Structure formats: C-alpha cells, structure tokens
C-alpha cells in the first residue's frame, strides 16, 4: 500500500509557495518551523484559503442545474453530471482528494507542533480551537462525499475515508469506517469547544470558526446523524445568539452573502464561477418556486434567452458555510421528528415570512396549517430545495433522505441516477486509487 507520503509532500510543497518563508524559520534541512501565534495564524489562514472548492461539483450531480453543452468547460465537467466516477476521460475534473489532505497537513502541524511552541495566551487557544474545528469540518465533508450516509446500524462497517492526525511521512493511509470518522469529528469538536474564545467573527474574517459557528456545525452533524434532540439543542443554542433573517420583501441582498445578517461562517465557495458560467437552472428547480410570490426567485435567478442562470453565487462575496436560516430549518425538522408539530410549523414560518410576499405568505401559512407530519416533512424538504439552491446542500439532503431518481440529458443521451443508486456515494478519485491501489 502506498504511504501518505505523496500527500504530505504535496502539502509541504504548497507550504513553501505561499509566502510562508517571510515568517517561518526555514532550517538548513528545509524543514519549516512556525513558532509564534503570529506564525501559526498565518499557517491557519493558508489552511482556510486552500480549503477545497467541491460543493459546486456536487450540484452537477443533483436536480438543480443542467450543463450548457456549448460551454467551453463542458468537457471537463460532463462526466460528473453523468455520475461517472470510474474509467474517466483524462480531461474530466475529479472531486478533490489530495487538496483535503494538504489542508489536513497544515492543521496537524498547528495542533501537534503549535500547541508546544506557541506561548500560552487567548490567541493560542483560539488558533488551536479553529484548527481542531476546521479538521473536524474537513473530515465531515470528506466522509459525506466518499462514505455512505450515516446509518447507526451500519456505520461501524461502512467504509469512510482515511484519517491522518500525525505529521508522519511513513504513515500508512487506510480507510476508517464511517463511524470512526464521525467519532474523530466529535473528538475534534470537543477539543475546539474547550479552547474557543471568540463568540462570533467579525465581517471580513467570518471565514473563521467561532463558538457560534461551532454550534451551527454541531446542529448539522446531529441532523445528518438523525440525533433529533441534539439537533434541536444546538439549533436553539445558535438562534439564542444569532437569529437574524434577511427580509427579502425589503432587501435585495441574497442571504448567502458573506456580509448578510444571516451569515454565521463564510468559508465555502459553494458556486464556483467556472461552473456558474457552464450551467442553466434545471426545470425541476425553477418549477418548484411560485415565481410571482416567492421573492427568492428574482434574486437567485436571471432569465437568459429562454433559460435561467444562477446569479446568487460565483464570486468570493457569496461564500457560505453556515447561516441562520439553516438553523431554523434544522430546528423545524427536528421538532417534526420529535412530534412537536405546532412548534415545527411556527419555526419554519418565521423564515418563510421573510421569503414570500405578504399575500404569498398568507397562502403558505394557510396550506401549512392543515398539513400532517408526513406532508409537512415533505414541505420542509421542498423549502430546503428552494432556500439553499446552489449552496452545496442539495446533494447531501438527497443522500440523507429519499435518494430520488434523477435524469440528465447530455449530448442527446439520457443518463439516470436511480433511486437509492450506489452512486449516491462518490467513489474515491481515480488519481487517489492510482497512488494507493488498496483504497
């Protein structure tokens, strides 16, 4: 089995090409040794800046968009939209793998070495807390890309992803189970909780983790694990600190803007510009909106000929990892599962009042009032589809719920992802398996 050496080496190369030599002491043997909190903050900033842009790729596998076959990058992305994860064309883009482990290298450096060399201070605690939190976020993302959806009955035997916690060039890279990866995620979060200093991050540096972002992350993890009591607890904890919603009846700024009142953490570029230019909004997504009463329609999409383009992303202004609307949705879903229907409806309607025109909201309110638990649960998922369109949520929502059948037309041929298709779990990239045939 190949070692993790390749990944570490690539990370080290990137370490020396980001201007780190301005502040890191480069020893004669070439080893880079940060020392102070200022050094390690710069290393951590590099880790944040290199976080993989992968959520736009998942959108190509969903029912949110269709590819423009005349687009200049069509050849690079078409196989993702075909759910073709093996025997790919050499021109096809892969889901990230090495880049995750490169970021992991930075974080392991901070956690393992920074804890020893930084002087004790609140700044040291905050840096270590963010490193633990970002490592947890990294493995949570990876296991939800390359592992099966969390199922408590099978997680201990379902294959997850390799977990690397040490800076060891001889470390053997073996896949851990889904359960083991989630256990590591929880362990890192617990470490982060004990060290985190900042309650919130100010606009401009809100790509960083904070206490509030960490709780929002925990609410999402609990949602994916189906731990409804914990999901409700953490969503409530977030909303007690930050419950702001953007009223689209009076504001024209999309809620996923990094400076939005809803922004909790703005790290992920969820709608990469190259993919944005290549895609049109799917008819499935367009038809899910009431275009005359749903205010999201006009600020999310723009007509282009006889089709629609996505305008809610495509630049660094639209980075989003966690925002308050998601916490209301998590809370509402958890309350349904806990048989608290009236509170579940009340919670979701708080968001929808800010998304529909007054007349549209009245109609929604009336419809919701007569829904039973099953109908309302379906309504929550339909609203998630509309609310978080092209924010990197849809693929993971499909995985954890009904894994619906999806079809894409590409070059005049229909490609189908069947309901409960094994391809709802993405294969390890071919390049990763080539470097490590036993993955």
mmCIF file of N, CA, C and O in Angstrom, residues 142-197:
data_model
loop_
_atom_site.group_PDB
_atom_site.id
_atom_site.type_symbol
_atom_site.label_atom_id
_atom_site.label_comp_id
_atom_site.label_asym_id
_atom_site.label_seq_id
_atom_site.Cartn_x
_atom_site.Cartn_y
_atom_site.Cartn_z
ATOM 1 N N UNK A 142 -15.447 15.170 3.903
ATOM 2 C CA UNK A 142 -14.907 14.030 3.166
ATOM 3 C C UNK A 142 -15.762 12.772 3.327
ATOM 4 O O UNK A 142 -16.031 12.059 2.361
ATOM 5 N N UNK A 143 -16.182 12.504 4.565
ATOM 6 C CA UNK A 143 -16.944 11.274 4.782
ATOM 7 C C UNK A 143 -18.326 11.357 4.140
ATOM 8 O O UNK A 143 -18.912 10.338 3.762
ATOM 9 N N UNK A 144 -18.833 12.587 3.965
ATOM 10 C CA UNK A 144 -20.124 12.730 3.297
ATOM 11 C C UNK A 144 -20.006 12.797 1.781
ATOM 12 O O UNK A 144 -21.010 12.675 1.076
ATOM 13 N N UNK A 145 -18.798 12.963 1.291
ATOM 14 C CA UNK A 145 -18.553 12.807 -0.143
ATOM 15 C C UNK A 145 -18.297 11.346 -0.487
ATOM 16 O O UNK A 145 -18.898 10.798 -1.416
ATOM 17 N N UNK A 146 -17.396 10.717 0.256
ATOM 18 C CA UNK A 146 -16.852 9.414 -0.134
ATOM 19 C C UNK A 146 -17.310 8.251 0.734
ATOM 20 O O UNK A 146 -16.916 7.110 0.482
ATOM 21 N N UNK A 147 -18.100 8.517 1.761
ATOM 22 C CA UNK A 147 -18.644 7.445 2.585
ATOM 23 C C UNK A 147 -20.147 7.369 2.433
ATOM 24 O O UNK A 147 -20.782 8.329 1.972
ATOM 25 N N UNK A 148 -20.729 6.271 2.825
ATOM 26 C CA UNK A 148 -22.188 6.154 2.779
ATOM 27 C C UNK A 148 -22.816 7.111 3.784
ATOM 28 O O UNK A 148 -22.184 7.483 4.775
ATOM 29 N N UNK A 149 -24.086 7.516 3.540
ATOM 30 C CA UNK A 149 -24.767 8.363 4.527
ATOM 31 C C UNK A 149 -24.770 7.684 5.897
ATOM 32 O O UNK A 149 -24.861 6.459 5.992
ATOM 33 N N UNK A 150 -24.681 8.485 6.941
ATOM 34 C CA UNK A 150 -24.589 7.931 8.280
ATOM 35 C C UNK A 150 -25.823 7.108 8.615
ATOM 36 O O UNK A 150 -26.963 7.558 8.479
ATOM 37 N N UNK A 151 -25.592 5.882 9.047
ATOM 38 C CA UNK A 151 -26.643 4.969 9.484
ATOM 39 C C UNK A 151 -26.094 4.260 10.711
ATOM 40 O O UNK A 151 -25.110 3.517 10.605
ATOM 41 N N UNK A 152 -26.697 4.502 11.853
ATOM 42 C CA UNK A 152 -26.151 3.961 13.101
ATOM 43 C C UNK A 152 -26.038 2.441 13.080
ATOM 44 O O UNK A 152 -25.178 1.875 13.768
ATOM 45 N N UNK A 153 -26.881 1.782 12.279
ATOM 46 C CA UNK A 153 -26.872 0.316 12.227
ATOM 47 C C UNK A 153 -25.695 -0.224 11.413
ATOM 48 O O UNK A 153 -25.264 -1.359 11.629
ATOM 49 N N UNK A 154 -25.170 0.571 10.476
ATOM 50 C CA UNK A 154 -24.122 0.065 9.578
ATOM 51 C C UNK A 154 -22.852 0.899 9.582
ATOM 52 O O UNK A 154 -21.867 0.519 8.942
ATOM 53 N N UNK A 155 -22.856 2.032 10.296
ATOM 54 C CA UNK A 155 -21.725 2.968 10.216
ATOM 55 C C UNK A 155 -20.404 2.338 10.626
ATOM 56 O O UNK A 155 -19.344 2.718 10.114
ATOM 57 N N UNK A 156 -20.440 1.380 11.541
ATOM 58 C CA UNK A 156 -19.193 0.783 12.021
ATOM 59 C C UNK A 156 -18.538 -0.104 10.972
ATOM 60 O O UNK A 156 -17.340 -0.414 11.078
ATOM 61 N N UNK A 157 -19.293 -0.522 9.956
ATOM 62 C CA UNK A 157 -18.729 -1.358 8.895
ATOM 63 C C UNK A 157 -18.712 -0.654 7.540
ATOM 64 O O UNK A 157 -18.028 -1.109 6.621
ATOM 65 N N UNK A 158 -19.448 0.445 7.395
ATOM 66 C CA UNK A 158 -19.412 1.204 6.138
ATOM 67 C C UNK A 158 -18.055 1.882 5.999
ATOM 68 O O UNK A 158 -17.550 2.478 6.954
ATOM 69 N N UNK A 159 -17.498 1.793 4.799
ATOM 70 C CA UNK A 159 -16.187 2.402 4.569
ATOM 71 C C UNK A 159 -16.302 3.918 4.518
ATOM 72 O O UNK A 159 -17.140 4.472 3.817
ATOM 73 N N UNK A 160 -15.430 4.576 5.274
ATOM 74 C CA UNK A 160 -15.392 6.033 5.255
ATOM 75 C C UNK A 160 -14.203 6.533 4.471
ATOM 76 O O UNK A 160 -14.047 6.206 3.290
ATOM 77 N N UNK A 161 -13.340 7.295 5.118
ATOM 78 C CA UNK A 161 -12.130 7.824 4.482
ATOM 79 C C UNK A 161 -10.964 7.672 5.450
ATOM 80 O O UNK A 161 -11.167 7.517 6.659
ATOM 81 N N UNK A 162 -9.740 7.712 4.939
ATOM 82 C CA UNK A 162 -8.588 7.633 5.837
ATOM 83 C C UNK A 162 -8.503 8.866 6.737
ATOM 84 O O UNK A 162 -8.771 9.981 6.303
ATOM 85 N N UNK A 163 -8.145 8.645 7.985
ATOM 86 C CA UNK A 163 -7.960 9.730 8.938
ATOM 87 C C UNK A 163 -6.486 9.822 9.293
ATOM 88 O O UNK A 163 -5.872 8.836 9.707
ATOM 89 N N UNK A 164 -5.906 10.995 9.101
ATOM 90 C CA UNK A 164 -4.493 11.223 9.401
ATOM 91 C C UNK A 164 -4.382 12.345 10.428
ATOM 92 O O UNK A 164 -4.774 13.482 10.149
ATOM 93 N N UNK A 165 -3.855 12.030 11.590
ATOM 94 C CA UNK A 165 -3.760 13.005 12.676
ATOM 95 C C UNK A 165 -2.326 13.364 13.026
ATOM 96 O O UNK A 165 -2.102 14.221 13.876
ATOM 97 N N UNK A 166 -1.363 12.734 12.390
ATOM 98 C CA UNK A 166 0.042 12.950 12.726
ATOM 99 C C UNK A 166 0.811 13.472 11.519
ATOM 100 O O UNK A 166 0.417 13.275 10.375
ATOM 101 N N UNK A 167 1.929 14.124 11.792
ATOM 102 C CA UNK A 167 2.840 14.521 10.729
ATOM 103 C C UNK A 167 3.891 13.422 10.643
ATOM 104 O O UNK A 167 4.935 13.470 11.296
ATOM 105 N N UNK A 168 3.596 12.411 9.841
ATOM 106 C CA UNK A 168 4.430 11.210 9.787
ATOM 107 C C UNK A 168 4.526 10.762 8.338
ATOM 108 O O UNK A 168 3.553 10.281 7.760
ATOM 109 N N UNK A 169 5.690 10.913 7.749
ATOM 110 C CA UNK A 169 5.858 10.569 6.341
ATOM 111 C C UNK A 169 5.756 9.073 6.082
ATOM 112 O O UNK A 169 5.603 8.654 4.931
ATOM 113 N N UNK A 170 5.837 8.275 7.119
ATOM 114 C CA UNK A 170 5.740 6.827 6.942
ATOM 115 C C UNK A 170 4.354 6.293 7.296
ATOM 116 O O UNK A 170 4.134 5.092 7.321
ATOM 117 N N UNK A 171 3.429 7.192 7.565
ATOM 118 C CA UNK A 171 2.091 6.773 7.981
ATOM 119 C C UNK A 171 1.364 6.061 6.839
ATOM 120 O O UNK A 171 1.328 6.548 5.714
ATOM 121 N N UNK A 172 0.799 4.910 7.133
ATOM 122 C CA UNK A 172 0.040 4.158 6.139
ATOM 123 C C UNK A 172 -1.380 4.710 6.078
ATOM 124 O O UNK A 172 -2.034 4.874 7.100
ATOM 125 N N UNK A 173 -1.839 4.997 4.886
ATOM 126 C CA UNK A 173 -3.147 5.618 4.689
ATOM 127 C C UNK A 173 -4.196 4.531 4.460
ATOM 128 O O UNK A 173 -4.286 3.957 3.388
ATOM 129 N N UNK A 174 -4.964 4.234 5.504
ATOM 130 C CA UNK A 174 -6.003 3.210 5.410
ATOM 131 C C UNK A 174 -7.364 3.839 5.679
ATOM 132 O O UNK A 174 -7.486 4.686 6.556
ATOM 133 N N UNK A 175 -8.399 3.408 4.962
ATOM 134 C CA UNK A 175 -9.739 3.961 5.227
ATOM 135 C C UNK A 175 -10.245 3.583 6.610
ATOM 136 O O UNK A 175 -10.082 2.452 7.058
ATOM 137 N N UNK A 176 -10.821 4.548 7.286
ATOM 138 C CA UNK A 176 -11.532 4.290 8.537
ATOM 139 C C UNK A 176 -13.004 4.089 8.215
ATOM 140 O O UNK A 176 -13.472 4.463 7.139
ATOM 141 N N UNK A 177 -13.754 3.510 9.131
ATOM 142 C CA UNK A 177 -15.189 3.338 8.926
ATOM 143 C C UNK A 177 -15.887 4.687 9.063
ATOM 144 O O UNK A 177 -15.339 5.639 9.615
ATOM 145 N N UNK A 178 -17.108 4.754 8.565
ATOM 146 C CA UNK A 178 -17.907 5.970 8.715
ATOM 147 C C UNK A 178 -18.035 6.325 10.191
ATOM 148 O O UNK A 178 -17.905 7.495 10.581
ATOM 149 N N UNK A 179 -18.260 5.322 11.036
ATOM 150 C CA UNK A 179 -18.396 5.567 12.477
ATOM 151 C C UNK A 179 -17.117 6.148 13.054
ATOM 152 O O UNK A 179 -17.152 7.097 13.858
ATOM 153 N N UNK A 180 -15.977 5.601 12.660
ATOM 154 C CA UNK A 180 -14.701 6.092 13.181
ATOM 155 C C UNK A 180 -14.445 7.538 12.749
ATOM 156 O O UNK A 180 -13.913 8.329 13.532
ATOM 157 N N UNK A 181 -14.823 7.865 11.524
ATOM 158 C CA UNK A 181 -14.629 9.240 11.068
ATOM 159 C C UNK A 181 -15.508 10.189 11.873
ATOM 160 O O UNK A 181 -15.053 11.247 12.331
ATOM 161 N N UNK A 182 -16.777 9.811 12.071
ATOM 162 C CA UNK A 182 -17.664 10.656 12.874
ATOM 163 C C UNK A 182 -17.158 10.775 14.316
ATOM 164 O O UNK A 182 -17.256 11.844 14.931
ATOM 165 N N UNK A 183 -16.603 9.713 14.850
ATOM 166 C CA UNK A 183 -16.048 9.780 16.208
ATOM 167 C C UNK A 183 -14.902 10.780 16.263
ATOM 168 O O UNK A 183 -14.776 11.542 17.237
ATOM 169 N N UNK A 184 -14.066 10.799 15.223
ATOM 170 C CA UNK A 184 -12.968 11.757 15.184
ATOM 171 C C UNK A 184 -13.490 13.181 15.045
ATOM 172 O O UNK A 184 -12.967 14.113 15.660
ATOM 173 N N UNK A 185 -14.520 13.353 14.239
ATOM 174 C CA UNK A 185 -15.154 14.666 14.102
ATOM 175 C C UNK A 185 -15.626 15.165 15.462
ATOM 176 O O UNK A 185 -15.359 16.304 15.867
ATOM 177 N N UNK A 186 -16.319 14.310 16.194
ATOM 178 C CA UNK A 186 -16.816 14.696 17.521
ATOM 179 C C UNK A 186 -15.665 14.971 18.489
ATOM 180 O O UNK A 186 -15.737 15.899 19.310
ATOM 181 N N UNK A 187 -14.596 14.172 18.412
ATOM 182 C CA UNK A 187 -13.449 14.375 19.304
ATOM 183 C C UNK A 187 -12.797 15.729 19.044
ATOM 184 O O UNK A 187 -12.437 16.458 19.981
ATOM 185 N N UNK A 188 -12.647 16.084 17.771
ATOM 186 C CA UNK A 188 -12.037 17.370 17.435
ATOM 187 C C UNK A 188 -12.934 18.533 17.854
ATOM 188 O O UNK A 188 -12.445 19.578 18.310
ATOM 189 N N UNK A 189 -14.228 18.359 17.693
ATOM 190 C CA UNK A 189 -15.157 19.413 18.116
ATOM 191 C C UNK A 189 -15.080 19.616 19.623
ATOM 192 O O UNK A 189 -15.104 20.756 20.118
ATOM 193 N N UNK A 190 -14.981 18.528 20.363
ATOM 194 C CA UNK A 190 -14.881 18.645 21.818
ATOM 195 C C UNK A 190 -13.626 19.424 22.214
ATOM 196 O O UNK A 190 -13.661 20.268 23.122
ATOM 197 N N UNK A 191 -12.518 19.159 21.526
ATOM 198 C CA UNK A 191 -11.286 19.910 21.776
ATOM 199 C C UNK A 191 -11.497 21.389 21.445
ATOM 200 O O UNK A 191 -11.074 22.281 22.206
ATOM 201 N N UNK A 192 -12.143 21.646 20.300
ATOM 202 C CA UNK A 192 -12.379 23.024 19.876
ATOM 203 C C UNK A 192 -13.251 23.768 20.878
ATOM 204 O O UNK A 192 -12.995 24.936 21.196
ATOM 205 N N UNK A 193 -14.275 23.097 21.384
ATOM 206 C CA UNK A 193 -15.179 23.726 22.359
ATOM 207 C C UNK A 193 -14.429 24.210 23.598
ATOM 208 O O UNK A 193 -14.700 25.290 24.132
ATOM 209 N N UNK A 194 -13.493 23.389 24.057
ATOM 210 C CA UNK A 194 -12.768 23.727 25.272
ATOM 211 C C UNK A 194 -11.784 24.871 25.117
ATOM 212 O O UNK A 194 -11.340 25.451 26.108
ATOM 213 N N UNK A 195 -11.445 25.186 23.868
ATOM 214 C CA UNK A 195 -10.420 26.204 23.607
ATOM 215 C C UNK A 195 -10.960 27.484 22.979
ATOM 216 O O UNK A 195 -10.312 28.534 23.072
ATOM 217 N N UNK A 196 -12.125 27.409 22.335
ATOM 218 C CA UNK A 196 -12.627 28.530 21.542
ATOM 219 C C UNK A 196 -12.865 29.766 22.411
ATOM 220 O O UNK A 196 -13.494 29.689 23.467
ATOM 221 N N UNK A 197 -12.393 30.892 21.918
ATOM 222 C CA UNK A 197 -12.511 32.157 22.638
ATOM 223 C C UNK A 197 -13.586 33.045 22.022
ATOM 224 O O UNK A 197 -14.425 33.615 22.726
#
